[in-house]
Short mmCIF file of C-alpha atoms and ligand atoms in Angstrom, two decimals:
data_model
loop_
_atom_site.label_atom_id
_atom_site.label_comp_id
_atom_site.label_asym_id
_atom_site.label_seq_id
_atom_site.Cartn_x
_atom_site.Cartn_y
_atom_site.Cartn_z
CA MET A 27 -233.68 -149.94 34.00
CA SER A 28 -234.16 -152.91 36.29
CA LEU A 29 -234.02 -156.36 34.85
CA ASP A 30 -235.81 -159.24 36.46
CA HIS A 31 -233.17 -161.78 35.48
CA PRO A 32 -229.40 -161.77 35.78
CA VAL A 33 -227.71 -160.53 32.65
CA VAL A 34 -224.69 -162.39 31.34
CA ARG A 35 -222.08 -159.69 30.99
CA PRO A 36 -219.04 -160.62 28.87
CA ARG A 37 -217.93 -157.00 29.29
CA ARG A 38 -216.89 -157.79 32.89
CA LEU A 39 -213.81 -159.41 31.42
CA ARG A 40 -212.95 -156.30 29.41
CA THR A 41 -212.91 -153.82 32.27
CA THR A 42 -209.17 -153.13 32.66
CA PRO A 43 -206.01 -153.75 30.67
CA ALA A 44 -204.91 -156.21 33.35
CA MET A 45 -208.17 -158.14 33.08
CA ARG A 46 -208.02 -158.21 29.28
CA ASN A 47 -204.46 -159.37 29.47
CA LEU A 48 -205.40 -162.16 31.87
CA VAL A 49 -208.12 -163.55 29.62
CA ALA A 50 -206.45 -163.10 26.22
CA GLU A 51 -206.70 -166.35 24.27
CA THR A 52 -203.80 -165.67 21.92
CA SER A 53 -200.51 -163.88 22.12
CA LEU A 54 -197.77 -162.83 19.80
CA GLU A 55 -194.28 -163.98 20.60
CA ALA A 56 -191.03 -162.95 18.97
CA ARG A 57 -189.85 -166.56 18.73
CA ALA A 58 -192.76 -167.34 16.38
CA LEU A 59 -191.74 -164.67 13.87
CA VAL A 60 -189.49 -165.26 10.87
CA LEU A 61 -187.86 -162.38 9.01
CA PRO A 62 -187.71 -162.66 5.20
CA MET A 63 -184.56 -160.94 3.91
CA PHE A 64 -183.28 -160.06 0.45
CA VAL A 65 -179.61 -160.18 -0.42
CA ALA A 66 -178.51 -158.81 -3.78
CA ASP A 67 -175.41 -159.44 -5.84
CA GLY A 68 -173.35 -156.59 -7.27
CA ILE A 69 -174.70 -153.71 -5.16
CA GLU A 70 -172.47 -151.45 -3.10
CA VAL A 71 -175.04 -150.16 -0.63
CA PRO A 72 -178.40 -151.44 0.63
CA THR A 73 -181.03 -150.61 -1.98
CA PRO A 74 -184.53 -149.52 -0.91
CA ILE A 75 -187.51 -151.33 -2.41
CA SER A 76 -189.90 -148.53 -3.34
CA SER A 77 -193.09 -150.54 -2.99
CA MET A 78 -192.00 -151.80 0.44
CA PRO A 79 -190.83 -148.69 2.32
CA GLY A 80 -188.48 -149.77 5.10
CA VAL A 81 -187.39 -153.00 3.37
CA VAL A 82 -184.14 -153.16 1.41
CA GLN A 83 -182.10 -155.42 -0.78
CA HIS A 84 -179.10 -156.07 1.41
CA THR A 85 -175.43 -156.21 0.65
CA GLU A 86 -173.68 -159.08 2.41
CA GLN A 87 -172.43 -156.60 4.98
CA SER A 88 -175.80 -155.02 5.75
CA LEU A 89 -177.38 -158.48 5.78
CA VAL A 90 -175.19 -159.49 8.70
CA VAL A 91 -176.07 -156.32 10.61
CA ALA A 92 -179.82 -156.79 10.04
CA ALA A 93 -179.60 -160.48 10.94
CA GLU A 94 -177.83 -159.59 14.17
CA GLU A 95 -180.60 -157.09 15.02
CA ALA A 96 -183.28 -159.69 14.33
CA ILE A 97 -181.58 -162.36 16.40
CA SER A 98 -180.98 -160.08 19.36
CA ALA A 99 -184.61 -158.94 19.21
CA GLY A 100 -185.58 -162.60 19.67
CA VAL A 101 -186.88 -163.29 16.15
CA GLY A 102 -187.20 -167.06 15.69
CA GLY A 103 -185.68 -167.47 12.24
CA LEU A 104 -184.51 -165.86 9.00
CA MET A 105 -185.74 -166.66 5.49
CA LEU A 106 -183.27 -165.65 2.79
CA PHE A 107 -184.00 -164.69 -0.80
CA GLY A 108 -181.20 -164.11 -3.31
CA VAL A 109 -181.24 -161.44 -6.00
CA PRO A 110 -178.64 -162.20 -8.69
CA ARG A 111 -177.20 -159.67 -11.10
CA PRO A 112 -179.44 -159.50 -14.19
CA GLU A 113 -176.60 -160.82 -16.37
CA ASP A 114 -176.37 -163.95 -14.18
CA LYS A 115 -179.92 -165.04 -14.91
CA ASP A 116 -180.47 -167.85 -17.41
CA ALA A 117 -183.16 -170.28 -18.52
CA ILE A 118 -182.53 -172.82 -15.77
CA GLY A 119 -181.62 -170.46 -12.93
CA SER A 120 -178.03 -171.71 -12.66
CA ALA A 121 -177.03 -168.96 -10.24
CA GLY A 122 -179.41 -170.44 -7.67
CA SER A 123 -177.52 -173.68 -7.23
CA ASP A 124 -174.07 -172.22 -7.90
CA PRO A 125 -172.13 -172.55 -4.61
CA ASN A 126 -170.82 -169.05 -5.34
CA GLY A 127 -174.22 -167.63 -6.25
CA VAL A 128 -175.45 -164.77 -4.08
CA LEU A 129 -177.88 -166.80 -1.99
CA ASN A 130 -175.44 -169.59 -1.19
CA ARG A 131 -172.70 -167.10 -0.35
CA ALA A 132 -175.04 -165.32 2.03
CA LEU A 133 -176.07 -168.60 3.66
CA ARG A 134 -172.42 -169.48 4.27
CA LEU A 135 -171.77 -166.04 5.69
CA LEU A 136 -174.70 -166.13 8.12
CA THR A 137 -173.85 -169.68 9.15
CA LYS A 138 -170.33 -168.57 9.95
CA GLU A 139 -171.53 -165.51 11.89
CA PHE A 140 -174.47 -166.96 13.78
CA GLY A 141 -174.26 -170.76 13.69
CA ASP A 142 -177.05 -172.26 15.74
CA ASP A 143 -178.15 -168.94 17.26
CA THR A 144 -180.95 -168.73 14.74
CA VAL A 145 -182.86 -170.98 12.35
CA LEU A 146 -181.51 -170.19 8.92
CA MET A 147 -183.93 -170.81 6.05
CA ALA A 148 -183.55 -170.44 2.30
CA ASP A 149 -186.12 -169.86 -0.40
CA THR A 150 -185.83 -172.89 -2.64
CA CYS A 151 -187.16 -171.64 -5.94
CA LEU A 152 -185.93 -170.66 -9.37
CA ASP A 153 -187.89 -167.50 -10.14
CA GLU A 154 -185.29 -165.11 -8.76
CA PHE A 155 -182.65 -166.76 -10.96
CA THR A 156 -184.40 -167.42 -14.27
CA ASP A 157 -184.33 -164.95 -17.14
CA HIS A 158 -188.01 -165.68 -17.86
CA GLY A 159 -188.98 -165.25 -14.19
CA HIS A 160 -190.89 -168.51 -13.81
CA CYS A 161 -190.46 -170.77 -10.81
CA GLY A 162 -189.39 -173.67 -13.01
CA VAL A 163 -187.67 -174.58 -16.23
CA LEU A 164 -189.67 -174.33 -19.43
CA THR A 165 -190.58 -176.80 -22.14
CA GLY A 166 -189.92 -175.94 -25.79
CA ASP A 167 -193.35 -174.38 -26.07
CA GLY A 168 -192.90 -172.20 -23.01
CA ARG A 169 -194.79 -174.12 -20.34
CA VAL A 170 -193.35 -174.88 -16.92
CA ASP A 171 -191.98 -178.42 -17.00
CA ASN A 172 -192.85 -180.00 -13.65
CA ASP A 173 -190.47 -182.95 -13.57
CA ALA A 174 -187.48 -181.20 -15.09
CA THR A 175 -187.98 -178.51 -12.46
CA LEU A 176 -187.86 -181.10 -9.67
CA GLU A 177 -184.32 -181.98 -10.69
CA ARG A 178 -183.32 -178.35 -10.41
CA TYR A 179 -185.02 -178.00 -7.02
CA ALA A 180 -183.08 -181.03 -5.79
CA GLU A 181 -179.81 -179.38 -6.86
CA LEU A 182 -180.85 -176.06 -5.34
CA ALA A 183 -181.80 -177.61 -2.01
CA VAL A 184 -178.59 -179.63 -1.75
CA SER A 185 -176.49 -176.55 -2.54
CA GLN A 186 -178.37 -174.59 0.13
CA ALA A 187 -177.88 -177.33 2.70
CA GLU A 188 -174.20 -177.42 1.81
CA ALA A 189 -174.06 -173.65 2.35
CA GLY A 190 -175.57 -174.00 5.82
CA ALA A 191 -179.34 -173.69 5.44
CA GLN A 192 -181.06 -175.58 8.26
CA VAL A 193 -184.43 -175.32 6.57
CA VAL A 194 -185.18 -175.20 2.86
CA GLY A 195 -188.40 -173.57 1.71
CA PRO A 196 -189.66 -174.94 -1.61
CA SER A 197 -192.02 -172.23 -2.86
CA GLY A 198 -192.55 -173.17 -6.50
CA MET A 199 -195.68 -175.33 -6.16
CA MET A 200 -194.43 -178.12 -8.43
CA ASP A 201 -196.06 -181.49 -7.84
CA GLY A 202 -193.78 -183.85 -5.97
CA GLN A 203 -191.28 -181.17 -4.93
CA ILE A 204 -191.18 -182.14 -1.27
CA GLY A 205 -190.50 -185.81 -1.99
CA ALA A 206 -187.89 -185.04 -4.64
CA ILE A 207 -186.03 -182.65 -2.36
CA ARG A 208 -186.24 -185.03 0.59
CA SER A 209 -184.60 -187.85 -1.36
CA ALA A 210 -181.91 -185.55 -2.70
CA LEU A 211 -181.10 -184.16 0.74
CA ASP A 212 -181.03 -187.62 2.27
CA SER A 213 -178.78 -189.10 -0.40
CA ALA A 214 -176.39 -186.18 0.03
CA GLY A 215 -176.28 -186.86 3.77
CA TYR A 216 -178.40 -183.85 4.85
CA THR A 217 -180.91 -185.92 6.77
CA ASP A 218 -181.26 -183.21 9.44
CA VAL A 219 -182.10 -180.40 7.05
CA SER A 220 -185.83 -179.81 7.22
CA GLN A 221 -188.41 -178.52 4.78
CA LEU A 222 -190.86 -175.70 5.28
CA ALA A 223 -193.25 -176.53 2.46
CA TYR A 224 -195.12 -173.69 0.83
CA ALA A 225 -197.98 -176.17 0.71
CA ALA A 226 -200.96 -173.95 -0.02
CA LYS A 227 -199.57 -171.08 -2.04
CA TYR A 228 -202.05 -169.09 -4.03
CA ALA A 229 -201.57 -167.16 -7.26
CA SER A 230 -201.98 -163.79 -5.61
CA ALA A 231 -201.96 -160.13 -6.55
CA PHE A 232 -200.52 -159.53 -3.09
CA TYR A 233 -197.06 -160.63 -4.27
CA GLY A 234 -196.71 -157.50 -6.43
CA PRO A 235 -194.10 -155.65 -4.35
CA PHE A 236 -192.01 -158.83 -3.93
CA ARG A 237 -191.53 -158.95 -7.68
CA GLU A 238 -189.83 -155.57 -7.42
CA ALA A 239 -187.88 -156.74 -4.38
CA VAL A 240 -186.26 -159.59 -6.30
CA GLY A 241 -186.06 -157.80 -9.63
CA SER A 242 -188.32 -160.44 -11.18
CA SER A 243 -188.27 -160.86 -14.94
CA LEU A 244 -191.73 -162.42 -15.02
CA ARG A 245 -194.21 -161.48 -17.69
CA GLY A 246 -197.53 -163.24 -17.46
CA ASP A 247 -198.58 -165.10 -14.34
CA ARG A 248 -198.10 -168.25 -12.28
CA ARG A 249 -201.63 -169.59 -12.53
CA SER A 250 -200.56 -172.92 -14.00
CA TYR A 251 -198.72 -173.83 -10.82
CA GLN A 252 -199.90 -171.66 -7.91
CA GLN A 253 -203.39 -172.22 -6.58
CA ASP A 254 -206.63 -170.57 -7.59
CA SER A 255 -208.00 -168.27 -4.88
CA ALA A 256 -211.40 -169.84 -5.39
CA ASN A 257 -210.29 -173.15 -3.94
CA ARG A 258 -210.28 -174.48 -0.41
CA ARG A 259 -210.45 -178.26 -0.73
CA GLU A 260 -207.51 -178.19 -3.09
CA ALA A 261 -205.38 -176.50 -0.43
CA LEU A 262 -206.12 -179.26 2.03
CA HIS A 263 -205.15 -181.81 -0.61
CA GLU A 264 -201.86 -179.99 -1.27
CA VAL A 265 -201.09 -179.93 2.46
CA GLU A 266 -201.83 -183.64 2.80
CA LEU A 267 -199.58 -184.49 -0.13
CA ASP A 268 -196.72 -182.41 1.21
CA ILE A 269 -196.96 -184.02 4.62
CA ALA A 270 -197.03 -187.46 3.03
CA GLU A 271 -193.90 -186.55 1.04
CA GLY A 272 -192.09 -185.54 4.21
CA ALA A 273 -192.77 -181.84 4.83
CA ASP A 274 -191.59 -180.92 8.33
CA MET A 275 -193.68 -177.74 8.43
CA VAL A 276 -196.37 -176.46 6.08
CA MET A 277 -197.26 -172.95 5.02
CA VAL A 278 -200.31 -171.07 3.86
CA LYS A 279 -199.61 -168.00 1.76
CA PRO A 280 -200.68 -165.17 1.64
CA ALA A 281 -201.98 -164.82 5.19
CA LEU A 282 -204.68 -162.22 5.72
CA ALA A 283 -206.97 -163.04 2.81
CA TYR A 284 -206.55 -166.78 3.48
CA LEU A 285 -207.12 -167.03 7.23
CA ASP A 286 -209.87 -169.59 6.68
CA LEU A 287 -207.21 -171.91 5.26
CA VAL A 288 -204.79 -171.13 8.06
CA ARG A 289 -207.47 -172.26 10.49
CA GLU A 290 -208.37 -175.40 8.60
CA VAL A 291 -204.79 -176.44 8.07
CA ALA A 292 -203.98 -175.74 11.72
CA ASP A 293 -206.89 -177.92 12.80
CA ARG A 294 -205.68 -180.88 10.77
CA SER A 295 -201.93 -180.60 10.48
CA PRO A 296 -199.74 -182.90 12.55
CA VAL A 297 -196.78 -180.59 11.84
CA PRO A 298 -196.22 -176.87 12.62
CA VAL A 299 -198.13 -174.43 10.43
CA ALA A 300 -196.66 -171.21 9.09
CA ALA A 301 -198.39 -168.29 7.40
CA TYR A 302 -196.65 -165.69 5.24
CA GLN A 303 -197.72 -162.08 5.62
CA VAL A 304 -196.64 -161.18 2.11
CA SER A 305 -195.25 -158.06 0.49
CA GLY A 306 -198.66 -156.72 -0.59
CA GLU A 307 -199.98 -157.03 2.94
CA TYR A 308 -196.95 -155.07 4.15
CA ALA A 309 -197.41 -152.47 1.41
CA MET A 310 -201.11 -151.93 2.11
CA ILE A 311 -200.67 -151.15 5.78
CA THR A 312 -197.58 -149.05 5.10
CA ALA A 313 -199.27 -147.00 2.37
CA ALA A 314 -202.43 -146.35 4.37
CA ALA A 315 -200.32 -145.32 7.37
CA GLN A 316 -198.27 -142.94 5.23
CA GLN A 317 -201.52 -141.23 4.24
CA GLY A 318 -202.43 -140.94 7.90
CA TRP A 319 -205.44 -143.16 7.27
CA ILE A 320 -204.62 -145.96 9.65
CA ASP A 321 -202.80 -146.39 12.95
CA ARG A 322 -199.72 -148.16 11.67
CA ASP A 323 -198.43 -149.77 14.85
CA ALA A 324 -201.85 -150.96 15.94
CA ALA A 325 -202.67 -152.33 12.49
CA ILE A 326 -199.42 -154.28 12.36
CA LEU A 327 -199.96 -155.91 15.75
CA GLU A 328 -203.60 -156.61 15.03
CA SER A 329 -202.85 -158.28 11.70
CA LEU A 330 -200.20 -160.50 13.26
CA LEU A 331 -202.31 -161.38 16.28
CA CYS A 332 -205.17 -162.37 13.99
CA ILE A 333 -202.88 -164.65 11.96
CA ARG A 334 -201.90 -166.32 15.24
CA ARG A 335 -205.54 -166.56 16.31
CA ALA A 336 -206.32 -168.29 13.02
CA GLY A 337 -203.85 -170.98 14.07
CA ALA A 338 -200.43 -170.13 12.66
CA ASP A 339 -197.58 -171.37 14.82
CA ILE A 340 -195.06 -169.39 12.79
CA ILE A 341 -195.48 -166.11 10.88
CA LEU A 342 -193.17 -164.81 8.19
CA THR A 343 -193.36 -161.03 8.31
CA TYR A 344 -191.20 -158.15 7.11
CA TRP A 345 -191.96 -156.50 10.47
CA ALA A 346 -190.43 -159.36 12.48
CA THR A 347 -187.57 -157.37 14.04
CA GLU A 348 -189.61 -154.27 14.73
CA VAL A 349 -192.44 -156.23 16.31
CA ALA A 350 -190.08 -158.45 18.31
CA ASN A 351 -188.58 -155.29 19.76
CA ARG A 352 -192.01 -153.95 20.65
CA LEU A 353 -193.28 -157.10 22.38
C1 PBG B 427 -191.37 -167.33 -5.13
C2 PBG B 427 -191.84 -166.50 -4.00
C3 PBG B 427 -192.72 -165.41 -4.08
C4 PBG B 427 -192.88 -164.94 -2.78
C5 PBG B 427 -192.12 -165.74 -1.95
N1 PBG B 427 -191.51 -166.72 -2.71
C6 PBG B 427 -193.27 -164.71 -5.25
C7 PBG B 427 -194.18 -165.39 -6.17
O1 PBG B 427 -194.61 -166.51 -5.96
O2 PBG B 427 -194.45 -164.77 -7.20
C8 PBG B 427 -193.75 -163.78 -2.39
C9 PBG B 427 -193.46 -163.18 -1.07
C10 PBG B 427 -194.09 -161.85 -0.86
O3 PBG B 427 -194.91 -161.35 -1.68
O4 PBG B 427 -193.78 -161.25 0.18
N2 PBG B 427 -190.01 -167.66 -4.99
#
């Protein structure tokens, strides 16, 4: 067929791998990946998490080995979650702020082993440590008490900073948590410890496997504090508030089903934007791949590249080490 006018041919730029590489608008880099890790108290060997094949609850010993692997692969940071022994859980999550609690012990250990070779982050939340499984302390009638929870978050954050965390990650979605933690850190002298605010965190079914990972005691849901999936404007409001209260970085979570928010937050945020590829996202790709229904490696890279394309500067992903090694 002859055409009487020149045809614009975008396909010219897709002809060879080298050409596609040259014109790629986005890339994945190991330094932008953060590895979430679970460390459990009272276990003798690393314990597999059945809904997240390939992810384990670490012992302190295996945690150090896995951290070393992540750091040498070039992963940019580590986000630590503590899993206490069931008998150490109580109504206010005391084990979280106990200097000898599992999370604070692990932070001290990694600080001693790796110092400034990585960016060490801690989940600053109560749900792993409470016997009711909520992210805050409860009122007499069983609701999550916002302002009483802020006091606990302040204690948690200070204990984590003391243990060596360079970044604290408040993930409980209480109002005013960033400001409360900032003042507590500053008064305790931790003016250089920064906050990665889980600013727009949705009440999501995609957290299912994580609840197994941390042995959560939760019955019910978190809809009175985490955001409704229906809402967009509210997320932008949350981000604005967190930045005003002193957030050093902000996060959107989960990632894949919320890429519109990642984009909008990235367009407006004056601070770095993170997105969390959560446990359910990990489980979906893993399960489909196990059935032979999806190309695992390609799906992993594609999902991460798309989160970057949406505007995330930083991605928390359980595949951080593996992907860093592949890049
Ligand atoms: C709460 C917290 C959760 C996750 C990270 N921090 C669970 C929740 O809000 O119920 C989920 C992470 C994931 O699903 O990978 N401390």
